[in-house]
Amino acid sequence: MRLITHNMLQCHVKGCNKDNFPLKLEEIEIEELEAEFNADFIKSMLNRLDWKALAQTTFSLGIAQLPEEMPEELNDEMLQQLHHILLEVDITSGRMVCQGCNHVYPIRDGIPNMLLTESEV
Amino acid sequence: MLPTPDLSHLTSKDYRNVYEPAEDTFLLLDSLEEDQEYIKQLKPKICLEIGSGSGCVITFLEQIVGKNSVYLTTDINPEAAKITQRTGKQNKVKIDAINTDLVNGLLPRLENSVDIICFNPPYVVTETEDINSSLIAASWAGGINGREVTDRILPFIPKLLSPGGSFYLLLIQDNKPQEIVDIMESQYNLKYQLVKKRRAGREQQYVLKFSKI
Ligand SMILES: C[S@@+](CC[C@H](N)C(=O)[O-])C[C@H]1O[C@@H](n2cnc3c(N)ncnc32)[C@H](O)[C@@H]1O
């Protein structure tokens, strides 16, 4: 699971509607990927990202220190950094924990498991 | 004609637990191909396949759209999610597979964000109990009218679609496609178009397209 995908996932346990995003990554293993840099693609993805969540996650993982708000102008260096963060950091195993209800979503073989049991739906 | 994705890495053992591409899959591929000019001009940024099985459809969609998009898939079957990921690798397509029920976990974050959605659902008319009775049963057993899984996804489609985006849905005659058209038009205000229909043995199959205006 790449961080761009992590940025799109949130807790959906019934009644959990506080602090349910972003999910906190724990005990993760990371593999670096190599993706072709395309500045236009990164720019076009910006309005579909949740910047605050991305900044929070990359900070807590010690990967990057992004500004708290999305900068108005993104220079090439920043786009390269975003490219790396979003597309080249692959989480192969670990878990995502909801900060609202503590539900744990495991990640195995690089695939996040968002399934809930009957009672949680 | 676009080439069908390379599935040579999959064996009959894989298809014990995961749906093997069949006529329905290929009708969906043909529909995407027929619609490729429309799909390209949308310049999709996020594409999503629900119930990706082997991953054949999303991989084919990447051949149309190209590298500048994110390709998300969901499947309730963890084996299918793994195999989808493998099919991506085999075809050099980066797929982000998620093991989930329908689109659980993607909303509200992806509201108005998904440009193309595809779904070839479990559509066979069965008893309700047959749905999800095994990994492979989940791929075909659709319950009453073969509609029980499909009906659950409908309300999420207008939420997920970006303005101008489209949802491609495979159905058979037993699913009463006209009822689905009525729901999507009158309740969710989506625009309907029939993309393709074909007879496969006893099944009359359709690919319907619903677009957000
Ligand atoms: C008819 S198969 C289609 C597989 C593949 N997309 C194709 O066209 O060959 C239906 C797929 O939907 C998945 N599925 C069934 N119920 C689901 C659900 N509730 N959520 C997500 N996926 C589901 C099945 O596991 C299976 O992979």
CSV table of C-alpha atoms and ligand atoms in Angstrom, one decimal:
chain,number,residue,atom,x,y,z
A,1,MET,CA,0.0,0.0,0.0
A,2,ARG,CA,1.5,3.3,-1.1
A,3,LEU,CA,1.0,6.4,1.0
A,4,ILE,CA,-1.3,7.9,-1.7
A,5,THR,CA,-3.7,5.1,-0.9
A,6,HIS,CA,-3.3,5.4,2.8
A,7,ASN,CA,-4.4,9.0,2.3
A,8,MET,CA,-7.7,7.8,1.0
A,9,LEU,CA,-8.6,5.3,3.7
A,10,GLN,CA,-10.6,6.0,6.8
A,11,CYS,CA,-12.3,4.1,9.6
A,12,HIS,CA,-15.8,3.1,8.9
A,13,VAL,CA,-16.8,1.3,12.1
A,14,LYS,CA,-20.4,2.1,12.8
A,15,GLY,CA,-20.7,5.2,15.0
A,16,CYS,CA,-17.1,6.1,14.8
A,17,ASN,CA,-17.1,9.6,13.5
A,18,LYS,CA,-14.4,11.4,15.4
A,19,ASP,CA,-10.6,11.2,14.8
A,20,ASN,CA,-11.3,8.5,12.2
A,21,PHE,CA,-8.8,9.9,9.7
A,22,PRO,CA,-5.9,9.5,9.0
A,23,LEU,CA,-5.4,6.0,10.3
A,24,LYS,CA,-2.2,5.8,12.3
A,25,LEU,CA,0.4,3.5,10.8
A,26,GLU,CA,2.1,1.2,13.3
A,27,GLU,CA,4.7,-1.5,13.2
A,28,ILE,CA,5.1,-1.1,9.5
A,29,GLU,CA,7.6,-2.4,7.1
A,30,ILE,CA,8.5,-0.2,4.1
A,31,GLU,CA,9.8,-1.0,0.7
A,32,GLU,CA,11.0,1.7,-1.6
A,33,LEU,CA,9.5,1.6,-5.1
A,34,GLU,CA,10.8,3.4,-8.1
A,35,ALA,CA,8.2,5.4,-10.1
A,36,GLU,CA,8.7,7.7,-13.0
A,37,PHE,CA,8.5,11.4,-12.0
A,38,ASN,CA,5.8,13.3,-13.6
A,39,ALA,CA,5.3,16.8,-12.2
A,40,ASP,CA,1.9,17.3,-14.0
A,41,PHE,CA,0.5,14.2,-12.4
A,42,ILE,CA,1.6,15.2,-8.9
A,43,LYS,CA,0.1,18.7,-9.5
A,44,SER,CA,-3.2,17.2,-10.7
A,45,MET,CA,-3.5,14.9,-7.7
A,46,LEU,CA,-3.1,17.7,-5.2
A,47,ASN,CA,-6.8,18.7,-5.1
A,48,ARG,CA,-7.7,15.0,-4.4
A,49,LEU,CA,-5.3,14.7,-1.5
A,50,ASP,CA,-5.9,15.5,2.1
A,51,TRP,CA,-2.8,17.6,2.7
A,52,LYS,CA,-3.1,17.8,6.5
A,53,ALA,CA,-3.4,14.0,6.8
A,54,LEU,CA,-0.4,13.6,4.6
A,55,ALA,CA,1.7,16.0,6.6
A,56,GLN,CA,0.7,14.3,9.8
A,57,THR,CA,1.5,10.8,8.5
A,58,THR,CA,4.8,11.6,7.0
A,59,PHE,CA,5.9,13.5,10.1
A,60,SER,CA,5.0,10.6,12.4
A,61,LEU,CA,6.8,8.2,10.2
A,62,GLY,CA,9.8,10.4,10.1
A,63,ILE,CA,9.8,10.5,6.3
A,64,ALA,CA,9.3,14.2,5.7
A,65,GLN,CA,8.4,17.5,7.4
A,66,LEU,CA,5.8,19.0,5.1
A,67,PRO,CA,4.3,22.4,5.8
A,68,GLU,CA,1.0,22.2,7.7
A,69,GLU,CA,-1.0,23.8,4.9
A,70,MET,CA,-0.5,23.1,1.2
A,71,PRO,CA,1.8,25.8,-0.2
A,72,GLU,CA,0.3,28.0,-2.8
A,73,GLU,CA,3.2,27.5,-5.2
A,74,LEU,CA,5.0,24.2,-5.4
A,75,ASN,CA,8.6,24.3,-6.6
A,76,ASP,CA,10.2,21.4,-8.4
A,77,GLU,CA,12.0,20.2,-5.3
A,78,MET,CA,8.7,20.0,-3.4
A,79,LEU,CA,7.0,18.2,-6.3
A,80,GLN,CA,9.9,15.6,-6.3
A,81,GLN,CA,9.5,15.2,-2.6
A,82,LEU,CA,5.8,14.6,-2.9
A,83,HIS,CA,6.3,12.2,-5.8
A,84,HIS,CA,8.6,10.2,-3.5
A,85,ILE,CA,6.3,10.3,-0.6
A,86,LEU,CA,3.1,9.4,-2.5
A,87,LEU,CA,4.3,6.9,-5.0
A,88,GLU,CA,7.6,5.4,-3.9
A,89,VAL,CA,6.9,4.5,-0.2
A,90,ASP,CA,5.2,1.1,-0.2
A,91,ILE,CA,4.0,-0.3,3.1
A,92,THR,CA,4.3,-4.1,2.8
A,93,SER,CA,3.1,-5.0,6.3
A,94,GLY,CA,1.9,-3.5,9.6
A,95,ARG,CA,-1.4,-2.0,10.7
A,96,MET,CA,-3.5,1.0,10.7
A,97,VAL,CA,-5.1,2.1,13.9
A,98,CYS,CA,-8.1,4.4,14.2
A,99,GLN,CA,-7.4,7.2,16.6
A,100,GLY,CA,-11.1,7.5,17.4
A,101,CYS,CA,-12.2,4.0,18.2
A,102,ASN,CA,-8.9,2.0,18.2
A,103,HIS,CA,-10.0,-0.3,15.5
A,104,VAL,CA,-7.0,-2.1,13.9
A,105,TYR,CA,-6.9,-2.6,10.2
A,106,PRO,CA,-4.1,-5.0,9.3
A,107,ILE,CA,-1.8,-4.6,6.2
A,108,ARG,CA,-0.5,-7.9,4.8
A,109,ASP,CA,1.4,-8.6,1.6
A,110,GLY,CA,1.0,-4.9,0.9
A,111,ILE,CA,-2.8,-5.0,1.0
A,112,PRO,CA,-4.8,-3.2,3.6
A,113,ASN,CA,-7.7,-5.1,5.1
A,114,MET,CA,-10.7,-2.8,5.7
A,115,LEU,CA,-13.2,-5.6,6.4
A,116,LEU,CA,-15.1,-5.4,9.7
A,117,THR,CA,-16.9,-8.1,11.6
A,118,GLU,CA,-20.7,-8.2,11.6
A,119,SER,CA,-21.0,-6.4,14.9
A,120,GLU,CA,-18.9,-3.5,13.8
A,121,VAL,CA,-20.9,-2.7,10.7
B,1,MET,CA,-7.8,-3.8,-30.8
B,2,LEU,CA,-6.1,-3.4,-27.5
B,3,PRO,CA,-4.4,-6.6,-26.2
B,4,THR,CA,-6.0,-8.5,-23.4
B,5,PRO,CA,-3.9,-8.3,-20.2
B,6,ASP,CA,-1.3,-11.0,-19.7
B,7,LEU,CA,-2.7,-13.5,-17.2
B,8,SER,CA,-0.2,-16.3,-17.9
B,9,HIS,CA,1.0,-16.1,-14.3
B,10,LEU,CA,-2.3,-17.5,-13.1
B,11,THR,CA,-3.1,-21.2,-13.0
B,12,SER,CA,-6.1,-23.4,-12.4
B,13,LYS,CA,-5.1,-23.4,-8.7
B,14,ASP,CA,-5.5,-19.7,-8.5
B,15,TYR,CA,-8.9,-20.0,-10.1
B,16,ARG,CA,-10.1,-22.3,-7.4
B,17,ASN,CA,-10.6,-19.3,-5.1
B,18,VAL,CA,-10.7,-16.4,-7.5
B,19,TYR,CA,-13.0,-15.7,-10.5
B,20,GLU,CA,-11.5,-16.7,-13.8
B,21,PRO,CA,-12.2,-14.1,-16.5
B,22,ALA,CA,-15.2,-15.2,-18.6
B,23,GLU,CA,-17.6,-13.8,-21.2
B,24,ASP,CA,-18.9,-11.2,-18.7
B,25,THR,CA,-15.4,-10.0,-18.1
B,26,PHE,CA,-14.7,-9.7,-21.8
B,27,LEU,CA,-17.9,-7.8,-22.4
B,28,LEU,CA,-16.8,-5.2,-19.9
B,29,LEU,CA,-13.4,-5.0,-21.6
B,30,ASP,CA,-15.0,-4.5,-25.0
B,31,SER,CA,-17.2,-1.8,-23.5
B,32,LEU,CA,-14.3,0.1,-22.1
B,33,GLU,CA,-12.5,-0.2,-25.4
B,34,GLU,CA,-15.5,1.0,-27.3
B,35,ASP,CA,-15.7,4.0,-24.9
B,36,GLN,CA,-12.0,4.7,-24.9
B,37,GLU,CA,-12.2,8.1,-26.6
B,38,TYR,CA,-14.6,9.4,-23.9
B,39,ILE,CA,-12.5,7.8,-21.2
B,40,LYS,CA,-9.2,9.4,-22.4
B,41,GLN,CA,-10.7,12.9,-22.7
B,42,LEU,CA,-11.8,12.7,-19.1
B,43,LYS,CA,-8.1,12.5,-18.1
B,44,PRO,CA,-9.0,10.3,-15.1
B,45,LYS,CA,-6.9,10.7,-12.0
B,46,ILE,CA,-8.6,8.0,-9.9
B,47,CYS,CA,-10.0,4.8,-11.4
B,48,LEU,CA,-11.7,2.2,-9.2
B,49,GLU,CA,-12.7,-1.4,-9.9
B,50,ILE,CA,-15.1,-2.9,-7.4
B,51,GLY,CA,-14.7,-6.7,-7.1
B,52,SER,CA,-11.6,-6.9,-9.2
B,53,GLY,CA,-11.1,-10.7,-9.0
B,54,SER,CA,-8.1,-11.5,-11.3
B,55,GLY,CA,-7.5,-7.8,-11.9
B,56,CYS,CA,-8.0,-8.2,-15.6
B,57,VAL,CA,-10.4,-5.3,-16.0
B,58,ILE,CA,-8.4,-2.6,-14.1
B,59,THR,CA,-5.3,-3.6,-15.9
B,60,PHE,CA,-7.1,-3.2,-19.3
B,61,LEU,CA,-8.3,0.2,-18.2
B,62,GLU,CA,-4.8,1.3,-17.5
B,63,GLN,CA,-3.9,0.5,-21.1
B,64,ILE,CA,-6.5,3.0,-22.1
B,65,VAL,CA,-5.9,5.7,-19.5
B,66,GLY,CA,-2.1,5.4,-19.1
B,67,LYS,CA,0.2,6.1,-16.2
B,68,ASN,CA,-1.2,9.4,-15.0
B,69,SER,CA,-3.9,7.9,-12.7
B,70,VAL,CA,-4.3,6.0,-9.5
B,71,TYR,CA,-5.8,2.5,-9.9
B,72,LEU,CA,-7.7,1.3,-6.9
B,73,THR,CA,-9.4,-2.0,-6.6
B,74,THR,CA,-11.5,-3.6,-3.9
B,75,ASP,CA,-12.5,-7.2,-3.3
B,76,ILE,CA,-14.1,-8.9,-0.4
B,77,ASN,CA,-11.9,-12.0,-1.2
B,78,PRO,CA,-8.4,-11.5,0.1
B,79,GLU,CA,-7.1,-14.0,-2.4
B,80,ALA,CA,-8.5,-11.9,-5.2
B,81,ALA,CA,-6.9,-8.8,-3.8
B,82,LYS,CA,-3.5,-10.6,-3.9
B,83,ILE,CA,-4.0,-11.9,-7.4
B,84,THR,CA,-5.1,-8.5,-8.6
B,85,GLN,CA,-1.8,-7.1,-7.3
B,86,ARG,CA,0.1,-9.9,-9.0
B,87,THR,CA,-1.7,-9.2,-12.3
B,88,GLY,CA,-0.7,-5.6,-12.0
B,89,LYS,CA,3.0,-6.6,-11.6
B,90,GLN,CA,2.8,-9.0,-14.5
B,91,ASN,CA,1.6,-6.2,-16.7
B,92,LYS,CA,3.7,-3.5,-15.2
B,93,VAL,CA,0.7,-1.6,-13.9
B,94,LYS,CA,0.7,-0.2,-10.4
B,95,ILE,CA,-2.5,-1.3,-8.7
B,96,ASP,CA,-3.5,-0.4,-5.2
B,97,ALA,CA,-5.6,-3.4,-4.1
B,98,ILE,CA,-7.8,-3.1,-1.0
B,99,ASN,CA,-9.5,-6.0,0.8
B,100,THR,CA,-12.9,-4.6,1.7
B,101,ASP,CA,-16.6,-5.0,1.3
B,102,LEU,CA,-17.7,-2.9,-1.8
B,103,VAL,CA,-16.1,0.5,-1.1
B,104,ASN,CA,-16.0,0.5,2.7
B,105,GLY,CA,-13.2,2.8,4.0
B,106,LEU,CA,-13.1,5.0,0.9
B,107,LEU,CA,-16.0,7.4,1.8
B,108,PRO,CA,-16.4,10.2,2.6
B,109,ARG,CA,-12.7,10.8,1.8
B,110,LEU,CA,-13.2,10.0,-1.9
B,111,GLU,CA,-16.5,12.0,-2.3
B,112,ASN,CA,-16.7,13.5,-5.9
B,113,SER,CA,-13.2,12.1,-6.6
B,114,VAL,CA,-13.4,8.9,-8.7
B,115,ASP,CA,-13.5,9.4,-12.5
B,116,ILE,CA,-14.1,5.9,-13.6
B,117,ILE,CA,-15.7,3.0,-11.7
B,118,CYS,CA,-16.2,-0.5,-13.0
B,119,PHE,CA,-18.1,-3.4,-11.4
B,120,ASN,CA,-18.8,-6.9,-12.7
B,121,PRO,CA,-20.8,-8.0,-9.7
B,122,PRO,CA,-21.8,-11.5,-8.5
B,123,TYR,CA,-25.0,-11.5,-10.6
B,124,VAL,CA,-26.3,-15.1,-10.6
B,125,VAL,CA,-29.8,-15.6,-9.1
B,126,THR,CA,-29.3,-17.7,-6.0
B,127,GLU,CA,-30.6,-18.1,-2.4
B,128,THR,CA,-29.6,-15.2,-0.2
B,129,GLU,CA,-27.6,-17.7,2.0
B,130,ASP,CA,-25.3,-18.5,-1.0
B,131,ILE,CA,-23.8,-15.0,-1.1
B,132,ASN,CA,-20.3,-15.2,0.4
B,133,SER,CA,-20.8,-18.9,1.3
B,134,SER,CA,-17.3,-19.5,0.1
B,135,LEU,CA,-14.6,-17.4,-1.6
B,136,ILE,CA,-15.5,-18.6,-5.0
B,137,ALA,CA,-19.3,-18.4,-4.3
B,138,ALA,CA,-18.8,-14.7,-3.5
B,139,SER,CA,-17.7,-14.2,-7.1
B,140,TRP,CA,-21.0,-15.3,-8.7
B,141,ALA,CA,-23.8,-15.7,-6.1
B,142,GLY,CA,-26.1,-12.7,-6.2
B,143,GLY,CA,-29.0,-13.7,-4.1
B,144,ILE,CA,-32.6,-12.6,-5.0
B,145,ASN,CA,-32.8,-11.5,-8.6
B,146,GLY,CA,-28.9,-11.7,-8.5
B,147,ARG,CA,-29.2,-8.2,-7.3
B,148,GLU,CA,-28.4,-8.2,-3.6
B,149,VAL,CA,-24.7,-7.2,-3.9
B,150,THR,CA,-25.4,-4.8,-6.8
B,151,ASP,CA,-28.2,-3.0,-5.0
B,152,ARG,CA,-26.0,-2.3,-2.0
B,153,ILE,CA,-23.4,-0.4,-4.1
B,154,LEU,CA,-25.9,1.9,-6.0
B,155,PRO,CA,-26.2,4.6,-3.3
B,156,PHE,CA,-22.4,5.0,-3.1
B,157,ILE,CA,-22.0,5.6,-6.8
B,158,PRO,CA,-23.3,9.2,-7.0
B,159,LYS,CA,-21.2,10.0,-4.0
B,160,LEU,CA,-17.9,8.7,-5.4
B,161,LEU,CA,-18.2,9.9,-9.0
B,162,SER,CA,-16.4,13.1,-9.9
B,163,PRO,CA,-18.4,15.5,-12.1
B,164,GLY,CA,-18.4,14.0,-15.6
B,165,GLY,CA,-17.2,10.7,-14.3
B,166,SER,CA,-18.9,7.3,-15.2
B,167,PHE,CA,-19.8,4.0,-13.7
B,168,TYR,CA,-19.7,0.8,-15.9
B,169,LEU,CA,-21.9,-2.0,-14.6
B,170,LEU,CA,-22.3,-5.5,-16.0
B,171,LEU,CA,-25.8,-7.0,-15.6
B,172,ILE,CA,-27.8,-9.9,-17.0
B,173,GLN,CA,-31.5,-9.9,-17.9
B,174,ASP,CA,-32.5,-11.7,-14.7
B,175,ASN,CA,-31.2,-8.7,-12.7
B,176,LYS,CA,-34.0,-6.6,-14.2
B,177,PRO,CA,-31.6,-3.9,-15.6
B,178,GLN,CA,-34.5,-1.5,-16.3
B,179,GLU,CA,-35.2,-1.2,-12.5
B,180,ILE,CA,-31.6,-0.3,-11.9
B,181,VAL,CA,-31.8,2.3,-14.7
B,182,ASP,CA,-34.9,3.8,-13.0
B,183,ILE,CA,-33.2,4.0,-9.6
B,184,MET,CA,-30.0,5.6,-11.0
B,185,GLU,CA,-31.9,8.1,-13.1
B,186,SER,CA,-34.7,9.1,-10.7
B,187,GLN,CA,-33.1,8.7,-7.3
B,188,TYR,CA,-29.5,9.7,-8.1
B,189,ASN,CA,-29.9,11.9,-11.1
B,190,LEU,CA,-27.3,10.0,-13.2
B,191,LYS,CA,-27.3,9.9,-17.0
B,192,TYR,CA,-27.8,6.4,-18.4
B,193,GLN,CA,-26.5,4.8,-21.6
B,194,LEU,CA,-26.4,1.2,-22.8
B,195,VAL,CA,-22.8,0.5,-23.9
B,196,LYS,CA,-23.1,-3.1,-25.0
B,197,LYS,CA,-25.2,-6.2,-24.9
B,198,ARG,CA,-24.4,-9.8,-25.9
B,199,ARG,CA,-25.8,-13.2,-25.4
B,200,ALA,CA,-23.5,-15.7,-23.7
B,201,GLY,CA,-25.1,-19.2,-23.7
B,202,ARG,CA,-28.4,-18.7,-21.8
B,203,GLU,CA,-27.4,-15.4,-20.4
B,204,GLN,CA,-28.3,-12.0,-21.9
B,205,GLN,CA,-25.5,-9.7,-20.7
B,206,TYR,CA,-25.5,-5.9,-20.6
B,207,VAL,CA,-23.0,-3.2,-19.8
B,208,LEU,CA,-24.7,-0.1,-18.5
B,209,LYS,CA,-23.0,3.2,-18.1
B,210,PHE,CA,-24.1,5.8,-15.6
B,211,SER,CA,-22.6,9.3,-15.7
B,212,LYS,CA,-22.6,12.2,-13.2
B,213,ILE,CA,-23.6,15.4,-15.0
C,1,LIG,C1,-18.1,-11.8,-11.3
C,1,LIG,S1,-16.7,-11.7,-10.4
C,1,LIG,C2,-15.8,-10.5,-11.4
C,1,LIG,C3,-14.3,-10.5,-11.3
C,1,LIG,C4,-13.5,-9.6,-12.2
C,1,LIG,N1,-13.8,-8.2,-12.0
C,1,LIG,C5,-13.9,-10.0,-13.7
C,1,LIG,O1,-14.6,-9.2,-14.3
C,1,LIG,O2,-13.4,-11.0,-14.1
C,1,LIG,C6,-17.2,-10.7,-9.0
C,1,LIG,C7,-16.1,-10.2,-8.0
C,1,LIG,O3,-16.7,-9.4,-7.0
C,1,LIG,C8,-16.1,-9.8,-5.7
C,1,LIG,N2,-17.1,-9.5,-4.7
C,1,LIG,C9,-18.3,-10.1,-4.4
C,1,LIG,N3,-18.9,-9.5,-3.4
C,1,LIG,C10,-18.2,-8.4,-3.1
C,1,LIG,C11,-18.3,-7.3,-2.1
C,1,LIG,N4,-19.3,-7.3,-1.3
C,1,LIG,N5,-17.3,-6.4,-2.1
C,1,LIG,C12,-16.2,-6.5,-2.9
C,1,LIG,N6,-16.1,-7.4,-3.8
C,1,LIG,C13,-17.0,-8.4,-3.9
C,1,LIG,C14,-15.9,-11.3,-5.9
C,1,LIG,O4,-15.0,-11.8,-4.9
C,1,LIG,C15,-15.4,-11.4,-7.3
C,1,LIG,O5,-14.0,-11.2,-7.4
